[in-house]
Amino acid sequence: MKIIYILALAMIISVMNSTMFNVALPSIRQDFDLSSSQVSWVVTSYIIIYAIGSVTYGKLADKYRLKNLLTVGICLFAVGSIVGFIASDYWMVIAGRILQSAGASVIPASSMIIPIRYVSPEKRGRALGITSSGMALGTAMGPIIAGMITSFADWRYLFAISLLSLVTIPFFRKYLNQDQVRPLKIDLWGGVMLAATVTLLLLAITNVSFILAIMTIVLLIIFILYIRQAKQPFLDPAIFRNSTYTMTMIIACLALIFNLCVPYLIPQMLSSIHQLSSFTIGMIMFPGALIAAIFGIVGGRIADSKGNTFLLRIAFILQLITYIILAVFTDRSYWMIMGVLVIGNTGLTFAQVGLANTVSRTLDGAQVGVGMGLYMMLSFISGAIGTTVLGLILDRVQSPWSFNSLWHYSEANTFSNIFLVFAIWMAIVFIFFFRYLRVANQNSKIAK
């Protein structure tokens, strides 16, 4: 299990790097005299490459040793950090972020593969709980550290923090020595088409572009036709003939599509309703994420001892409680919101552990790498979809009504209604997911 803790450390640094720059965008915009759309590429470029890299490294893990992939990826991550740190022009910032993402995306892919390859099934939940805790802790620490650094130093020092990932390389090379690679031929054209499809999809989502959406559909159809004819396709369509894997993936993405938007939605609510500063918002969100990180390990142990189904029941109940409370008490004390976030973040961490563990048990050895990489990629896409939808709602819709008659401030209507929709959505997914799991378990396709 030592390797799992090293992986969790790498995950903290990787996730921090993806969240820190949200805080620095105003400073970067001012330094280079950019528009909002231009500076958004600091975040957008990272997300796009991160999503593509997750499935790409998952595929490469079937051919190359994980310790070599991690070494290359983390070194690339460090190179991007150096380029960004010395950036004198905006194009160097973007180049640094692209290189960072191209390297850092090996970490989420490995966080799914290493627990499966190196940890027995009866202890896998605990391993996934540790890596999920790393993700939660990185999410919590990113904005706070970024706020502190940008308050007292230049935003370029955010790039320097990512160099800490280099300390994990010797440990990965020491402990990852049991890989059994296969002499596969990598389908370059298939990989390029998949990358182009995902890029167009994320651009269509983030820019709300109908033309890009049409282009995405066309390219997706071409990609599907290609992999059906290729001898060794980058993404073997046979994996989708595993109906249990496909259905579990769909349900997992439905469960995560709005849950992953909470770190975006809560700051918007605290800012518009309570008029709090970015640093104060970060401090309010930090305890919930920290406690969730601690409880992530507990959630993994629950999955191992009681089963994934039991853990997911707890996760969904905690999230339902969170969304109902937020829907009813949106405009109340932000200290109460801080307490509620402890419940919600714990539920999200439990859900991530249970869903990843459930998906992993639908795959055999030959499908693990690309299958779990695809799971991570679709999780990112789900989060992007949900965040874009919420952004459009907050920008263009101001609800004149609310189901709740307790309001003191009408500005809370929109947020209250959003959280109510979240609760209803989670209840529907809850019912559908567990009915499906019961049938699948009866067919012995998913281990409890």
mmCIF file of C-alpha atoms in Angstrom, residues 13 43 93 105 164 177 308 310-312 335 381 422:
data_model
loop_
_atom_site.group_PDB
_atom_site.id
_atom_site.type_symbol
_atom_site.label_atom_id
_atom_site.label_comp_id
_atom_site.label_asym_id
_atom_site.label_seq_id
_atom_site.Cartn_x
_atom_site.Cartn_y
_atom_site.Cartn_z
ATOM 1 C CA ILE A 13 -0.276 18.190 -6.596
ATOM 2 C CA VAL A 43 -8.060 26.844 -17.649
ATOM 3 C CA VAL A 93 1.707 30.684 -20.239
ATOM 4 C CA SER A 105 -2.857 13.583 -16.882
ATOM 5 C CA LEU A 164 7.127 19.170 -6.068
ATOM 6 C CA ASN A 177 7.870 -3.349 -10.699
ATOM 7 C CA ASN A 308 -19.773 -0.919 -2.895
ATOM 8 C CA PHE A 310 -23.578 -0.121 0.944
ATOM 9 C CA LEU A 311 -21.064 2.717 0.485
ATOM 10 C CA LEU A 312 -22.986 4.185 -2.450
ATOM 11 C CA TRP A 335 -21.216 29.239 8.672
ATOM 12 C CA ILE A 381 -16.555 15.769 -19.641
ATOM 13 C CA PHE A 422 -29.909 18.579 -7.805
#
